[in-house]
Coordinates of C-alpha atoms in Angstrom, one line a residue:
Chain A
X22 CA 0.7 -27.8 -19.8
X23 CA 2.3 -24.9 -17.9
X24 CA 5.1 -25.6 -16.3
X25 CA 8.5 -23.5 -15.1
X26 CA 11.6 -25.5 -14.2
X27 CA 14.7 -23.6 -12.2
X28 CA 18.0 -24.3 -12.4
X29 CA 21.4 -23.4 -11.2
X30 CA 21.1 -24.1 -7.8
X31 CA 24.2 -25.0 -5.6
X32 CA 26.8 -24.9 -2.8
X33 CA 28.7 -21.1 -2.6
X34 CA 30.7 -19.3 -0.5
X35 CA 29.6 -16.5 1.5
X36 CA 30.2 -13.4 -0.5
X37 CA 30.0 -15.1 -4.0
X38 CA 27.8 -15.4 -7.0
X39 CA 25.1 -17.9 -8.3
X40 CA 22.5 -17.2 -11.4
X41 CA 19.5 -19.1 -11.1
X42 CA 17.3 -19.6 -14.2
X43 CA 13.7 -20.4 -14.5
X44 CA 12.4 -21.9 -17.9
X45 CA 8.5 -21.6 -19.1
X46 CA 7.1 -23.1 -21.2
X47 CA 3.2 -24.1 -22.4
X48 CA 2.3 -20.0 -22.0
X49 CA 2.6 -16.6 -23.4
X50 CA 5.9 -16.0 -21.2
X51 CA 6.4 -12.5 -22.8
X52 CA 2.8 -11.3 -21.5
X53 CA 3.8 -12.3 -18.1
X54 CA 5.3 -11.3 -14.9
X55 CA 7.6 -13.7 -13.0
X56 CA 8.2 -13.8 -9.7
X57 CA 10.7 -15.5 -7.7
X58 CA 10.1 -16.8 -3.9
X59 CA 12.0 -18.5 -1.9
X60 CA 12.1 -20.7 1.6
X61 CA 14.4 -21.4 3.9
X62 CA 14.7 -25.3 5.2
X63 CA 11.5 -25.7 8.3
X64 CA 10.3 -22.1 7.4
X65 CA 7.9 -19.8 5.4
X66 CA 7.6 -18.7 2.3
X67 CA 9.0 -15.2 1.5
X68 CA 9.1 -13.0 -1.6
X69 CA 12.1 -12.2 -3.6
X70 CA 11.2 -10.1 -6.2
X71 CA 10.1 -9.7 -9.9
X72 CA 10.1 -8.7 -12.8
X73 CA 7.2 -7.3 -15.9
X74 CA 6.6 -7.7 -18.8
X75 CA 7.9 -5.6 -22.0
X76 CA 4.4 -4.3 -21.7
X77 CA 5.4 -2.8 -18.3
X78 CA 9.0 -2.1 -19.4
X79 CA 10.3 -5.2 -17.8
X80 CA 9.8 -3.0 -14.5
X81 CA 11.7 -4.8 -11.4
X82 CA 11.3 -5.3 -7.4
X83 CA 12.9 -6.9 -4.8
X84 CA 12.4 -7.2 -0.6
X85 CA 14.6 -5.2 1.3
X86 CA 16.8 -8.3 2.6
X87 CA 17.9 -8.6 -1.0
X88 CA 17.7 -5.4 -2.5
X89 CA 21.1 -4.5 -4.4
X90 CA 22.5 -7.6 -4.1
X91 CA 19.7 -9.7 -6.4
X92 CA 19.1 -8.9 -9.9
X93 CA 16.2 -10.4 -11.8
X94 CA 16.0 -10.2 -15.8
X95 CA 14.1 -12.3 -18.6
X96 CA 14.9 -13.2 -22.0
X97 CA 11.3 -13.7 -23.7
X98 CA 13.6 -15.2 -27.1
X99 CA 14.2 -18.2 -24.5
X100 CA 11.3 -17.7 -22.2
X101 CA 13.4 -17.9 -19.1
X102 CA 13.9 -15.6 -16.5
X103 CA 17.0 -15.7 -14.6
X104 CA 17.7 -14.3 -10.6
X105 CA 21.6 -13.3 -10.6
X106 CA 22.7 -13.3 -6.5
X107 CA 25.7 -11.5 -5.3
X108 CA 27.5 -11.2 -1.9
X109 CA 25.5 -14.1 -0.7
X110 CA 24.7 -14.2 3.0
X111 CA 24.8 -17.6 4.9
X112 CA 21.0 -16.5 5.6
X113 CA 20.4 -16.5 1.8
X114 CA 20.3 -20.5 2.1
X115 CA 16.6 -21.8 0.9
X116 CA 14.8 -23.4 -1.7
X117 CA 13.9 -20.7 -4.4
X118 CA 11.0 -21.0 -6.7
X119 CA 10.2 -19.1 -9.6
X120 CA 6.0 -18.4 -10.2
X121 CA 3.7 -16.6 -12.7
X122 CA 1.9 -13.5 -11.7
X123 CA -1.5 -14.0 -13.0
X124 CA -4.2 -11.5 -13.3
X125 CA -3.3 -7.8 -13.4
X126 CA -1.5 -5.6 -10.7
X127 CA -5.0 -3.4 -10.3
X128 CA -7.1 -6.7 -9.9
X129 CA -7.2 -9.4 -8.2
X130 CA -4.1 -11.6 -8.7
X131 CA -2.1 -14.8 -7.5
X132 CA 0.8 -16.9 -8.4
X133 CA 0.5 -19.7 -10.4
X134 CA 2.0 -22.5 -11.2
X135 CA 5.0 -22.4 -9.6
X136 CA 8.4 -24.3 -10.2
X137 CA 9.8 -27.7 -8.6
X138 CA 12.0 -24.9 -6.4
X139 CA 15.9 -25.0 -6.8
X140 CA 18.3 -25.2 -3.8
X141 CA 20.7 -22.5 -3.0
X142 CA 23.3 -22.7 -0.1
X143 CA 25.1 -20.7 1.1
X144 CA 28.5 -22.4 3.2
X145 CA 31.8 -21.6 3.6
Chain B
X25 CA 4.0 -3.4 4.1
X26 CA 1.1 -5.8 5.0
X27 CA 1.5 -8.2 8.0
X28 CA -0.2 -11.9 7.6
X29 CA -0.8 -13.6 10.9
X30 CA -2.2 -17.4 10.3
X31 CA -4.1 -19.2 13.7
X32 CA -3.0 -21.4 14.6
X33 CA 0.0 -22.4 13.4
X34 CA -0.4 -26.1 13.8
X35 CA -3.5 -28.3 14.2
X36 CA -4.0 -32.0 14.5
X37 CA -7.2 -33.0 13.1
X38 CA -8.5 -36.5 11.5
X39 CA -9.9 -37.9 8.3
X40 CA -13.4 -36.7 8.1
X41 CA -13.3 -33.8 9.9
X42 CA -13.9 -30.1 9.3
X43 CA -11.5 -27.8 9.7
X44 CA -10.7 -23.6 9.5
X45 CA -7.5 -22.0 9.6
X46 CA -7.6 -18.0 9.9
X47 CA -5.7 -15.8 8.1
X48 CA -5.5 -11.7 10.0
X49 CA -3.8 -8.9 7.9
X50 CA -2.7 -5.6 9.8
X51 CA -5.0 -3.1 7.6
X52 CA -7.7 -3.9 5.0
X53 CA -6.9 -5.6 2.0
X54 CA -10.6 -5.8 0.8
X55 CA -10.4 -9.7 -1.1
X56 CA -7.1 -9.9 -2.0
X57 CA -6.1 -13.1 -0.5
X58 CA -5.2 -16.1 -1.8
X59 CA -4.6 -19.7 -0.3
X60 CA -1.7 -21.6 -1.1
X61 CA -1.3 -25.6 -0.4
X62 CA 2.7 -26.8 -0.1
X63 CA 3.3 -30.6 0.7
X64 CA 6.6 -31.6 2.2
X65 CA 9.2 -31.4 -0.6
X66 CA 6.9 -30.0 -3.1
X67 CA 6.2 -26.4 -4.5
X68 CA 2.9 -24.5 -3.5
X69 CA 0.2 -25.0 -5.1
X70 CA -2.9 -22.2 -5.8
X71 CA -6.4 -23.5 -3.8
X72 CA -8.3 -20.4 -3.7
X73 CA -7.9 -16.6 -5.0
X74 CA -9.3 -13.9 -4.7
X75 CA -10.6 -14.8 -1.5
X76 CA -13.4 -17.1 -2.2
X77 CA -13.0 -18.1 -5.5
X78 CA -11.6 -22.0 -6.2
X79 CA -8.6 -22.6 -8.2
X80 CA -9.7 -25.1 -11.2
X81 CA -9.2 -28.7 -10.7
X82 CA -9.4 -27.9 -6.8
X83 CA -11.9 -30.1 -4.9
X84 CA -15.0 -28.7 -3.5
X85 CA -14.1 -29.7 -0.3
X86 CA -11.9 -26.5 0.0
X87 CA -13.8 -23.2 0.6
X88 CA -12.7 -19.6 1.1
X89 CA -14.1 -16.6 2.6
X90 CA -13.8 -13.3 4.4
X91 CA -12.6 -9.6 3.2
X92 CA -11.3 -6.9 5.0
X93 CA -8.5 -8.2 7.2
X94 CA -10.2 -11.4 8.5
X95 CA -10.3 -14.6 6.2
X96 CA -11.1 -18.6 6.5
X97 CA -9.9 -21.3 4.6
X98 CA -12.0 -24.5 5.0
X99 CA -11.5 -28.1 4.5
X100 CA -15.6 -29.5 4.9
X101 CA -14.9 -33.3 4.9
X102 CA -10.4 -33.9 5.6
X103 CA -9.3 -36.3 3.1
X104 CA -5.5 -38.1 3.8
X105 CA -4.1 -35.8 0.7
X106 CA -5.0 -32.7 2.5
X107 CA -2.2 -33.4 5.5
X108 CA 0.4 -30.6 4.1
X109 CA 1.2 -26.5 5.0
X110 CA -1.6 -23.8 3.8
X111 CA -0.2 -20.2 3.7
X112 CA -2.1 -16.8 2.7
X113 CA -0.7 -14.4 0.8
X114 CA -2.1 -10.9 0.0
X115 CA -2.0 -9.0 -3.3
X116 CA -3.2 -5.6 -2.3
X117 CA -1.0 -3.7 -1.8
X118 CA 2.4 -4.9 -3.3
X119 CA 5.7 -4.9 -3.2
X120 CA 6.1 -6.6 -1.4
X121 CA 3.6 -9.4 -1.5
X122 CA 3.8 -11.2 1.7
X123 CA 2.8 -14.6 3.2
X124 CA 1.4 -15.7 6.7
X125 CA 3.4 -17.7 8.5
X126 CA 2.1 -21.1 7.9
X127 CA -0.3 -23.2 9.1
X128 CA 0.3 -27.1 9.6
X129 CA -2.0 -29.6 9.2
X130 CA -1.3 -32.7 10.6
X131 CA -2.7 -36.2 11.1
X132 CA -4.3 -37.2 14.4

């Protein structure tokens, strides 16, 4: 069965750190490219970023509201990927889901399965 | 980057019936759409891709269609499970890929 489970979730202060992981398993993990999306409490969902495969030399992208702050990274030896926040905003507060890319970035593609989601607020 | 506007965003409908939500995106995206399903609580979960195409173990009852910047997501026959959120999400031109808003479905 394919399945990704995230972790590290939690209460922090604005302006502090948190490392979220995201653990596959029942798939090639190393072929693929994970994504990570989150979604704050009542509202949409909205992409994070993600990161390639080796293949695609583990090639990263974030959204703008994120972009040097967020960090994504993978270790296919533990087939996990992991989303490292800094200087956390109070609007950084959401659910945050990690997915596999499936199909190929010149074809048609989606996102699937995705994780149970992992909570992430931000408080002082 | 790409724009996704859902209509409506919420709709009361009962057991039985038929029902469309539309899915707009601000230039062409050809068939690269995909339909998500989230029930409170829960993760999204992958109906259709690729515009029209069903996600295996996905009942029948869910259809997709459309290309361009106009798409449809049908339910033909609403069954009590389907009562949750449906977003769209396009994959043509990325990053960023990017979700409509949300539509609600809701019991009558």
């Amino acid at each position: 069965e394919v399945q990704l489970v995230e972790s590290g979730g939690g209460l922090v202060q604005p302006g502090g750190s948190l490392k979220l992981s995201c653990a596959a398993s029942g798939f090639t993990f190393s072929g693929s490219a994970m994504h990570w999306v989150r979604q704050a409490s009542g509202k949409g969902l909205e992409w994070v970023g993600r990161i390639r495969s080796k293949a695609n030399s583990y090639a990263t992208a974030y959204a703008a509201s994120v972009k040097g702050r967020f960090t994504i990274s993978r270790d296919d030896s533990k087939n996990t990927a992991y989303l490292q926040m800094n200087s956390l905003k109070t609007e950084d507060t959401a659910v945050y889901y990690c997915t596999r890319f499936v199909g190929a970035a010149a074809a048609y593609n989606w996102f699937d399965p995705w994780g149970q989601g992992t909570l992430v607020t931000v408080s002082s | 980057d790409i724009q996704m506007t859902q209509s409506p965003s919420s709709l009361s409908a009962s057991v039985g019936d038929r029902v469309t939500i539309t899915c707009r995106a601000s230039q062409s995206i050809s068939s690269y759409l995909n339909w998500y399903q989230q029930k409170p609580g829960k993760a999204p979960k992958l109906l259709i891709y690729a515009a029209s195409s069903l996600q295996s173990g996905v009942p029948s009852r869910f259809s997709g269609s459309g290309s361009g910047t106009d798409f449809t997501l049908t339910i033909s026959s609403l069954q009590p499970e389907d009562f949750a959120t449906y977003y769209c999400q396009q994959s043509y031109s990325t990053p960023p890929d990017t979700f409509g808003q949300g539509t609600r479905l809701e019991i009558k």
